[in-house]
mmCIF file of N, CA and C in Angstrom:
data_model
loop_
_atom_site.group_PDB
_atom_site.id
_atom_site.type_symbol
_atom_site.label_atom_id
_atom_site.label_comp_id
_atom_site.label_asym_id
_atom_site.label_seq_id
_atom_site.Cartn_x
_atom_site.Cartn_y
_atom_site.Cartn_z
ATOM 1 N N MET A 1 59.227 241.966 267.508
ATOM 2 C CA MET A 1 58.831 243.020 266.585
ATOM 3 C C MET A 1 59.947 243.348 265.604
ATOM 4 N N ALA A 2 61.196 243.308 266.065
ATOM 5 C CA ALA A 2 62.318 243.656 265.188
ATOM 6 C C ALA A 2 62.448 242.675 264.035
ATOM 7 N N ALA A 3 62.217 241.405 264.295
ATOM 8 C CA ALA A 3 62.334 240.403 263.232
ATOM 9 C C ALA A 3 61.266 240.611 262.170
ATOM 10 N N SER A 4 60.028 240.913 262.602
ATOM 11 C CA SER A 4 58.969 241.094 261.612
ATOM 12 C C SER A 4 59.190 242.352 260.781
ATOM 13 N N SER A 5 59.727 243.422 261.385
ATOM 14 C CA SER A 5 59.985 244.625 260.594
ATOM 15 C C SER A 5 61.127 244.382 259.613
ATOM 16 N N LYS A 6 62.100 243.520 259.988
ATOM 17 C CA LYS A 6 63.178 243.161 259.065
ATOM 18 C C LYS A 6 62.602 242.429 257.856
ATOM 19 N N PHE A 7 61.673 241.507 258.100
ATOM 20 C CA PHE A 7 61.072 240.757 257.002
ATOM 21 C C PHE A 7 60.226 241.664 256.110
ATOM 22 N N ILE A 8 59.536 242.626 256.719
ATOM 23 C CA ILE A 8 58.734 243.558 255.928
ATOM 24 C C ILE A 8 59.651 244.412 255.055
ATOM 25 N N THR A 9 60.770 244.873 255.616
ATOM 26 C CA THR A 9 61.732 245.664 254.842
ATOM 27 C C THR A 9 62.298 244.834 253.697
ATOM 28 N N GLU A 10 62.685 243.594 253.990
ATOM 29 C CA GLU A 10 63.206 242.722 252.933
ATOM 30 C C GLU A 10 62.152 242.465 251.872
ATOM 31 N N TRP A 11 60.891 242.293 252.299
ATOM 32 C CA TRP A 11 59.807 242.051 251.359
ATOM 33 C C TRP A 11 59.667 243.239 250.403
ATOM 34 N N TRP A 12 59.676 244.452 250.967
ATOM 35 C CA TRP A 12 59.565 245.646 250.125
ATOM 36 C C TRP A 12 60.777 245.801 249.204
ATOM 37 N N LEU A 13 61.970 245.586 249.740
ATOM 38 C CA LEU A 13 63.166 245.713 248.909
ATOM 39 C C LEU A 13 63.182 244.683 247.791
ATOM 40 N N GLN A 14 62.659 243.496 248.073
ATOM 41 C CA GLN A 14 62.610 242.492 247.019
ATOM 42 C C GLN A 14 61.612 242.905 245.937
ATOM 43 N N ARG A 15 60.497 243.503 246.327
ATOM 44 C CA ARG A 15 59.524 243.984 245.327
ATOM 45 C C ARG A 15 60.115 245.132 244.512
ATOM 46 N N ILE A 16 60.841 246.024 245.166
ATOM 47 C CA ILE A 16 61.481 247.133 244.464
ATOM 48 C C ILE A 16 62.533 246.608 243.486
ATOM 49 N N SER A 17 63.297 245.603 243.913
ATOM 50 C CA SER A 17 64.297 245.029 243.009
ATOM 51 C C SER A 17 63.629 244.396 241.794
ATOM 52 N N ALA A 18 62.464 243.786 241.987
ATOM 53 C CA ALA A 18 61.738 243.205 240.857
ATOM 54 C C ALA A 18 61.285 244.289 239.881
ATOM 55 N N VAL A 19 60.856 245.429 240.403
ATOM 56 C CA VAL A 19 60.439 246.549 239.544
ATOM 57 C C VAL A 19 61.635 247.095 238.766
ATOM 58 N N VAL A 20 62.795 247.185 239.416
ATOM 59 C CA VAL A 20 64.011 247.663 238.737
ATOM 60 C C VAL A 20 64.368 246.733 237.582
ATOM 61 N N VAL A 21 64.333 245.430 237.822
ATOM 62 C CA VAL A 21 64.665 244.462 236.775
ATOM 63 C C VAL A 21 63.635 244.533 235.645
ATOM 64 N N ALA A 22 62.363 244.659 235.985
ATOM 65 C CA ALA A 22 61.317 244.756 234.967
ATOM 66 C C ALA A 22 61.481 246.032 234.129
ATOM 67 N N ALA A 23 61.808 247.142 234.790
ATOM 68 C CA ALA A 23 62.010 248.400 234.056
ATOM 69 C C ALA A 23 63.184 248.281 233.092
ATOM 70 N N TYR A 24 64.259 247.641 233.539
ATOM 71 C CA TYR A 24 65.420 247.451 232.660
ATOM 72 C C TYR A 24 65.047 246.554 231.478
ATOM 73 N N ALA A 25 64.308 245.489 231.742
ATOM 74 C CA ALA A 25 63.878 244.597 230.657
ATOM 75 C C ALA A 25 63.018 245.355 229.649
ATOM 76 N N LEU A 26 62.118 246.192 230.141
ATOM 77 C CA LEU A 26 61.280 246.996 229.237
ATOM 78 C C LEU A 26 62.122 247.983 228.437
ATOM 79 N N LEU A 27 63.160 248.559 229.061
ATOM 80 C CA LEU A 27 64.062 249.461 228.351
ATOM 81 C C LEU A 27 64.753 248.740 227.197
ATOM 82 N N VAL A 28 65.275 247.556 227.478
ATOM 83 C CA VAL A 28 65.972 246.793 226.438
ATOM 84 C C VAL A 28 64.993 246.379 225.338
ATOM 85 N N ILE A 29 63.803 245.940 225.714
ATOM 86 C CA ILE A 29 62.797 245.562 224.711
ATOM 87 C C ILE A 29 62.420 246.770 223.855
ATOM 88 N N ALA A 30 62.232 247.926 224.481
ATOM 89 C CA ALA A 30 61.903 249.140 223.728
ATOM 90 C C ALA A 30 63.026 249.494 222.752
ATOM 91 N N LEU A 31 64.275 249.391 223.214
ATOM 92 C CA LEU A 31 65.402 249.690 222.320
ATOM 93 C C LEU A 31 65.438 248.714 221.149
ATOM 94 N N LEU A 32 65.129 247.456 221.404
ATOM 95 C CA LEU A 32 65.119 246.475 220.327
ATOM 96 C C LEU A 32 63.976 246.730 219.348
ATOM 97 N N LEU A 33 62.828 247.120 219.867
ATOM 98 C CA LEU A 33 61.693 247.408 218.990
ATOM 99 C C LEU A 33 61.936 248.658 218.147
ATOM 100 N N ILE A 34 62.584 249.653 218.718
ATOM 101 C CA ILE A 34 62.841 250.903 218.013
ATOM 102 C C ILE A 34 63.960 250.737 216.981
ATOM 103 N N ASN A 35 65.056 250.088 217.392
ATOM 104 C CA ASN A 35 66.252 250.019 216.548
ATOM 105 C C ASN A 35 66.404 248.715 215.780
ATOM 106 N N GLY A 36 65.596 247.726 216.077
ATOM 107 C CA GLY A 36 65.750 246.427 215.420
ATOM 108 C C GLY A 36 66.869 245.629 216.079
ATOM 109 N N THR A 37 67.158 244.496 215.495
ATOM 110 C CA THR A 37 68.195 243.629 216.046
ATOM 111 C C THR A 37 69.566 244.260 215.828
ATOM 112 N N PRO A 38 70.292 244.520 216.911
ATOM 113 C CA PRO A 38 71.594 245.175 216.758
ATOM 114 C C PRO A 38 72.691 244.200 216.347
ATOM 115 N N ASN A 39 73.686 244.741 215.670
ATOM 116 C CA ASN A 39 74.875 243.940 215.385
ATOM 117 C C ASN A 39 75.891 244.199 216.498
ATOM 118 N N ALA A 40 77.049 243.597 216.405
ATOM 119 C CA ALA A 40 78.061 243.714 217.462
ATOM 120 C C ALA A 40 78.499 245.169 217.667
ATOM 121 N N ALA A 41 78.661 245.906 216.609
ATOM 122 C CA ALA A 41 79.095 247.301 216.731
ATOM 123 C C ALA A 41 78.043 248.147 217.446
ATOM 124 N N GLN A 42 76.770 247.873 217.172
ATOM 125 C CA GLN A 42 75.708 248.622 217.838
ATOM 126 C C GLN A 42 75.633 248.275 219.330
ATOM 127 N N TRP A 43 75.854 247.006 219.674
ATOM 128 C CA TRP A 43 75.889 246.619 221.086
ATOM 129 C C TRP A 43 77.047 247.328 221.788
ATOM 130 N N GLN A 44 78.197 247.352 221.138
ATOM 131 C CA GLN A 44 79.354 248.030 221.723
ATOM 132 C C GLN A 44 79.079 249.510 221.909
ATOM 133 N N SER A 45 78.421 250.109 220.955
ATOM 134 C CA SER A 45 78.079 251.521 221.055
ATOM 135 C C SER A 45 77.101 251.764 222.209
ATOM 136 N N LEU A 46 76.133 250.886 222.345
ATOM 137 C CA LEU A 46 75.160 251.023 223.421
ATOM 138 C C LEU A 46 75.843 250.919 224.784
ATOM 139 N N PHE A 47 76.742 249.940 224.932
ATOM 140 C CA PHE A 47 77.398 249.747 226.215
ATOM 141 C C PHE A 47 78.574 250.697 226.424
ATOM 142 N N ALA A 48 78.913 251.496 225.429
ATOM 143 C CA ALA A 48 79.913 252.546 225.623
ATOM 144 C C ALA A 48 79.307 253.713 226.394
ATOM 145 N N ASN A 49 77.984 253.806 226.379
ATOM 146 C CA ASN A 49 77.266 254.861 227.087
ATOM 147 C C ASN A 49 77.281 254.557 228.590
ATOM 148 N N THR A 50 77.841 255.467 229.378
ATOM 149 C CA THR A 50 77.956 255.254 230.830
ATOM 150 C C THR A 50 76.585 255.124 231.489
ATOM 151 N N GLY A 51 75.608 255.853 231.019
ATOM 152 C CA GLY A 51 74.260 255.758 231.578
ATOM 153 C C GLY A 51 73.675 254.366 231.410
ATOM 154 N N PHE A 52 73.889 253.773 230.236
ATOM 155 C CA PHE A 52 73.378 252.419 230.008
ATOM 156 C C PHE A 52 74.155 251.405 230.838
ATOM 157 N N LYS A 53 75.451 251.629 230.991
ATOM 158 C CA LYS A 53 76.243 250.749 231.860
ATOM 159 C C LYS A 53 75.721 250.796 233.291
ATOM 160 N N LEU A 54 75.423 251.997 233.777
ATOM 161 C CA LEU A 54 74.917 252.131 235.145
ATOM 162 C C LEU A 54 73.532 251.497 235.288
ATOM 163 N N ALA A 55 72.685 251.651 234.276
ATOM 164 C CA ALA A 55 71.362 251.016 234.309
ATOM 165 C C ALA A 55 71.504 249.494 234.336
ATOM 166 N N THR A 56 72.446 248.988 233.546
ATOM 167 C CA THR A 56 72.698 247.552 233.519
ATOM 168 C C THR A 56 73.222 247.076 234.861
ATOM 169 N N LEU A 57 74.155 247.821 235.440
ATOM 170 C CA LEU A 57 74.688 247.448 236.748
ATOM 171 C C LEU A 57 73.593 247.476 237.808
ATOM 172 N N LEU A 58 72.744 248.490 237.789
ATOM 173 C CA LEU A 58 71.638 248.568 238.736
ATOM 174 C C LEU A 58 70.724 247.350 238.593
ATOM 175 N N ALA A 59 70.418 246.972 237.364
ATOM 176 C CA ALA A 59 69.567 245.803 237.133
ATOM 177 C C ALA A 59 70.240 244.522 237.619
ATOM 178 N N LEU A 60 71.542 244.396 237.413
ATOM 179 C CA LEU A 60 72.250 243.201 237.860
ATOM 180 C C LEU A 60 72.365 243.143 239.384
ATOM 181 N N VAL A 61 72.587 244.282 240.020
ATOM 182 C CA VAL A 61 72.622 244.324 241.484
ATOM 183 C C VAL A 61 71.238 243.991 242.040
ATOM 184 N N ALA A 62 70.200 244.533 241.423
ATOM 185 C CA ALA A 62 68.833 244.228 241.857
ATOM 186 C C ALA A 62 68.530 242.744 241.691
ATOM 187 N N THR A 63 68.992 242.151 240.600
ATOM 188 C CA THR A 63 68.795 240.712 240.380
ATOM 189 C C THR A 63 69.531 239.897 241.432
ATOM 190 N N ALA A 64 70.768 240.269 241.725
ATOM 191 C CA ALA A 64 71.546 239.550 242.745
ATOM 192 C C ALA A 64 70.879 239.674 244.109
ATOM 193 N N TYR A 65 70.421 240.872 244.464
ATOM 194 C CA TYR A 65 69.750 241.067 245.752
ATOM 195 C C TYR A 65 68.454 240.265 245.815
ATOM 196 N N HIS A 66 67.681 240.303 244.752
ATOM 197 C CA HIS A 66 66.409 239.592 244.693
ATOM 198 C C HIS A 66 66.629 238.093 244.906
ATOM 199 N N GLY A 67 67.623 237.561 244.213
ATOM 200 C CA GLY A 67 67.938 236.142 244.375
ATOM 201 C C GLY A 67 68.468 235.818 245.754
ATOM 202 N N LEU A 68 69.295 236.705 246.297
ATOM 203 C CA LEU A 68 69.870 236.504 247.629
ATOM 204 C C LEU A 68 68.771 236.409 248.679
ATOM 205 N N VAL A 69 67.886 237.383 248.707
ATOM 206 C CA VAL A 69 66.812 237.384 249.696
ATOM 207 C C VAL A 69 65.901 236.178 249.494
ATOM 208 N N GLY A 70 65.583 235.891 248.249
ATOM 209 C CA GLY A 70 64.730 234.736 247.981
ATOM 210 C C GLY A 70 65.350 233.440 248.470
ATOM 211 N N ALA A 71 66.616 233.236 248.160
ATOM 212 C CA ALA A 71 67.287 231.999 248.581
ATOM 213 C C ALA A 71 67.414 231.918 250.094
ATOM 214 N N LEU A 72 67.763 233.023 250.737
ATOM 215 C CA LEU A 72 67.909 233.008 252.190
ATOM 216 C C LEU A 72 66.593 232.699 252.900
ATOM 217 N N HIS A 73 65.478 233.010 252.258
ATOM 218 C CA HIS A 73 64.184 232.702 252.857
ATOM 219 C C HIS A 73 63.672 231.315 252.468
ATOM 220 N N VAL A 74 64.161 230.756 251.376
ATOM 221 C CA VAL A 74 63.713 229.434 250.938
ATOM 222 C C VAL A 74 64.540 228.316 251.570
ATOM 223 N N TRP A 75 65.841 228.525 251.736
ATOM 224 C CA TRP A 75 66.698 227.466 252.304
ATOM 225 C C TRP A 75 66.120 226.855 253.578
ATOM 226 N N PRO A 76 65.694 227.659 254.555
ATOM 227 C CA PRO A 76 65.211 227.060 255.809
ATOM 228 C C PRO A 76 63.952 226.192 255.645
ATOM 229 N N ASP A 77 63.194 226.416 254.564
ATOM 230 C CA ASP A 77 62.007 225.591 254.327
ATOM 231 C C ASP A 77 62.371 224.146 253.992
ATOM 232 N N TYR A 78 63.538 223.933 253.405
ATOM 233 C CA TYR A 78 63.919 222.612 252.929
ATOM 234 C C TYR A 78 65.107 222.007 253.662
ATOM 235 N N VAL A 79 65.921 222.847 254.280
ATOM 236 C CA VAL A 79 67.135 222.366 254.953
ATOM 237 C C VAL A 79 66.963 222.583 256.449
ATOM 238 N N LYS A 80 66.920 221.493 257.198
ATOM 239 C CA LYS A 80 66.700 221.589 258.647
ATOM 240 C C LYS A 80 68.003 221.504 259.442
ATOM 241 N N ASN A 81 69.044 220.959 258.851
ATOM 242 C CA ASN A 81 70.334 220.860 259.529
ATOM 243 C C ASN A 81 70.966 222.247 259.584
ATOM 244 N N ARG A 82 71.253 222.735 260.785
ATOM 245 C CA ARG A 82 71.759 224.105 260.960
ATOM 246 C C ARG A 82 73.122 224.315 260.298
ATOM 247 N N ALA A 83 73.979 223.308 260.358
ATOM 248 C CA ALA A 83 75.307 223.452 259.762
ATOM 249 C C ALA A 83 75.211 223.543 258.242
ATOM 250 N N VAL A 84 74.396 222.702 257.654
ATOM 251 C CA VAL A 84 74.209 222.730 256.193
ATOM 252 C C VAL A 84 73.566 224.050 255.786
ATOM 253 N N LEU A 85 72.603 224.495 256.578
ATOM 254 C CA LEU A 85 71.940 225.773 256.297
ATOM 255 C C LEU A 85 72.934 226.932 256.344
ATOM 256 N N ALA A 86 73.827 226.924 257.314
ATOM 257 C CA ALA A 86 74.842 227.978 257.421
ATOM 258 C C ALA A 86 75.754 227.975 256.199
ATOM 259 N N VAL A 87 76.143 226.782 255.738
ATOM 260 C CA VAL A 87 76.996 226.686 254.549
ATOM 261 C C VAL A 87 76.250 227.204 253.323
ATOM 262 N N LEU A 88 74.999 226.817 253.165
ATOM 263 C CA LEU A 88 74.211 227.283 252.019
ATOM 264 C C LEU A 88 74.007 228.799 252.053
ATOM 265 N N ASN A 89 73.750 229.344 253.236
ATOM 266 C CA ASN A 89 73.591 230.797 253.358
ATOM 267 C C ASN A 89 74.894 231.514 252.991
ATOM 268 N N ALA A 90 76.014 230.997 253.485
ATOM 269 C CA ALA A 90 77.314 231.606 253.160
ATOM 270 C C ALA A 90 77.574 231.518 251.661
ATOM 271 N N TYR A 91 77.301 230.363 251.088
ATOM 272 C CA TYR A 91 77.482 230.172 249.641
ATOM 273 C C TYR A 91 76.616 231.170 248.863
ATOM 274 N N THR A 92 75.391 231.375 249.301
ATOM 275 C CA THR A 92 74.482 232.302 248.627
ATOM 276 C C THR A 92 75.022 233.724 248.661
ATOM 277 N N TRP A 93 75.548 234.144 249.814
ATOM 278 C CA TRP A 93 76.149 235.475 249.931
ATOM 279 C C TRP A 93 77.358 235.614 249.009
ATOM 280 N N VAL A 94 78.203 234.576 248.970
ATOM 281 C CA VAL A 94 79.401 234.613 248.121
ATOM 282 C C VAL A 94 79.008 234.712 246.654
ATOM 283 N N VAL A 95 78.027 233.932 246.238
ATOM 284 C CA VAL A 95 77.596 233.958 244.842
ATOM 285 C C VAL A 95 77.003 235.323 244.485
ATOM 286 N N ALA A 96 76.166 235.874 245.345
ATOM 287 C CA ALA A 96 75.578 237.195 245.067
ATOM 288 C C ALA A 96 76.665 238.263 244.971
ATOM 289 N N GLY A 97 77.635 238.215 245.874
ATOM 290 C CA GLY A 97 78.747 239.167 245.814
ATOM 291 C C GLY A 97 79.591 238.982 244.571
ATOM 292 N N ALA A 98 79.822 237.734 244.186
ATOM 293 C CA ALA A 98 80.608 237.450 242.981
ATOM 294 C C ALA A 98 79.897 237.965 241.733
ATOM 295 N N VAL A 99 78.590 237.807 241.691
ATOM 296 C CA VAL A 99 77.815 238.305 240.539
ATOM 297 C C VAL A 99 77.974 239.816 240.417
ATOM 298 N N VAL A 100 77.888 240.517 241.531
ATOM 299 C CA VAL A 100 78.012 241.976 241.503
ATOM 300 C C VAL A 100 79.423 242.391 241.077
ATOM 301 N N LEU A 101 80.443 241.772 241.682
ATOM 302 C CA LEU A 101 81.825 242.113 241.309
ATOM 303 C C LEU A 101 82.123 241.775 239.854
ATOM 304 N N TRP A 102 81.645 240.642 239.396
ATOM 305 C CA TRP A 102 81.861 240.241 238.012
ATOM 306 C C TRP A 102 81.157 241.215 237.068
ATOM 307 N N SER A 103 79.980 241.678 237.460
ATOM 308 C CA SER A 103 79.244 242.656 236.649
ATOM 309 C C SER A 103 80.013 243.959 236.526
ATOM 310 N N VAL A 104 80.571 244.425 237.649
ATOM 311 C CA VAL A 104 81.371 245.652 237.613
ATOM 312 C C VAL A 104 82.575 245.449 236.707
ATOM 313 N N TYR A 105 83.228 244.308 236.833
ATOM 314 C CA TYR A 105 84.401 244.019 236.004
ATOM 315 C C TYR A 105 84.039 244.005 234.519
ATOM 316 N N ILE A 106 82.946 243.354 234.174
ATOM 317 C CA ILE A 106 82.536 243.271 232.770
ATOM 318 C C ILE A 106 82.169 244.652 232.232
ATOM 319 N N LEU A 107 81.422 245.428 233.016
ATOM 320 C CA LEU A 107 80.932 246.715 232.523
ATOM 321 C C LEU A 107 81.982 247.821 232.538
ATOM 322 N N PHE A 108 82.824 247.832 233.557
ATOM 323 C CA PHE A 108 83.736 248.964 233.728
ATOM 324 C C PHE A 108 85.210 248.581 233.692
ATOM 325 N N GLY A 109 85.518 247.308 233.686
ATOM 326 C CA GLY A 109 86.908 246.884 233.650
ATOM 327 C C GLY A 109 87.490 246.730 235.036
ATOM 328 N N LEU A 110 88.715 246.260 235.094
ATOM 329 C CA LEU A 110 89.378 245.972 236.361
ATOM 330 C C LEU A 110 89.649 247.237 237.160
ATOM 331 N N SER A 111 89.838 248.365 236.506
ATOM 332 C CA SER A 111 90.167 249.604 237.220
ATOM 333 C C SER A 111 89.031 250.047 238.135
ATOM 334 N N ALA A 112 87.777 249.702 237.814
ATOM 335 C CA ALA A 112 86.638 250.100 238.656
ATOM 336 C C ALA A 112 86.658 249.331 239.975
ATOM 337 N N ILE A 113 87.128 248.103 239.979
ATOM 338 C CA ILE A 113 87.164 247.294 241.199
ATOM 339 C C ILE A 113 88.350 247.699 242.049
ATOM 340 N N ALA A 114 89.468 248.046 241.432
ATOM 341 C CA ALA A 114 90.706 248.357 242.144
ATOM 342 C C ALA A 114 90.622 249.686 242.896
ATOM 343 N N LYS A 115 89.739 250.574 242.481
ATOM 344 C CA LYS A 115 89.662 251.922 243.101
ATOM 345 C C LYS A 115 89.101 251.874 244.479
#
């Protein structure tokens, strides 16, 4: 029973992460439709806003989580060797973590990671 409830929780969290990414995409599309194609200064101004940075980080974390769960559930369908599967799972975790850390670094700078 515990394994099936874990899968149900992951299933729901993956759907929620998809909604977060879709909402962020709609936000960006709406901003583009309202303001037109931005130049570099307008992009910098948009990303100077802490709220937009946090929305972007939330979308990137949701994307990393969505991909992580998806990959962890797909690997066993194609990889039967347990050792190779363990390496792929570890690699997937490292990549998802790297994406999140890199996102924080890009959005907030090195000081956000060091704290």
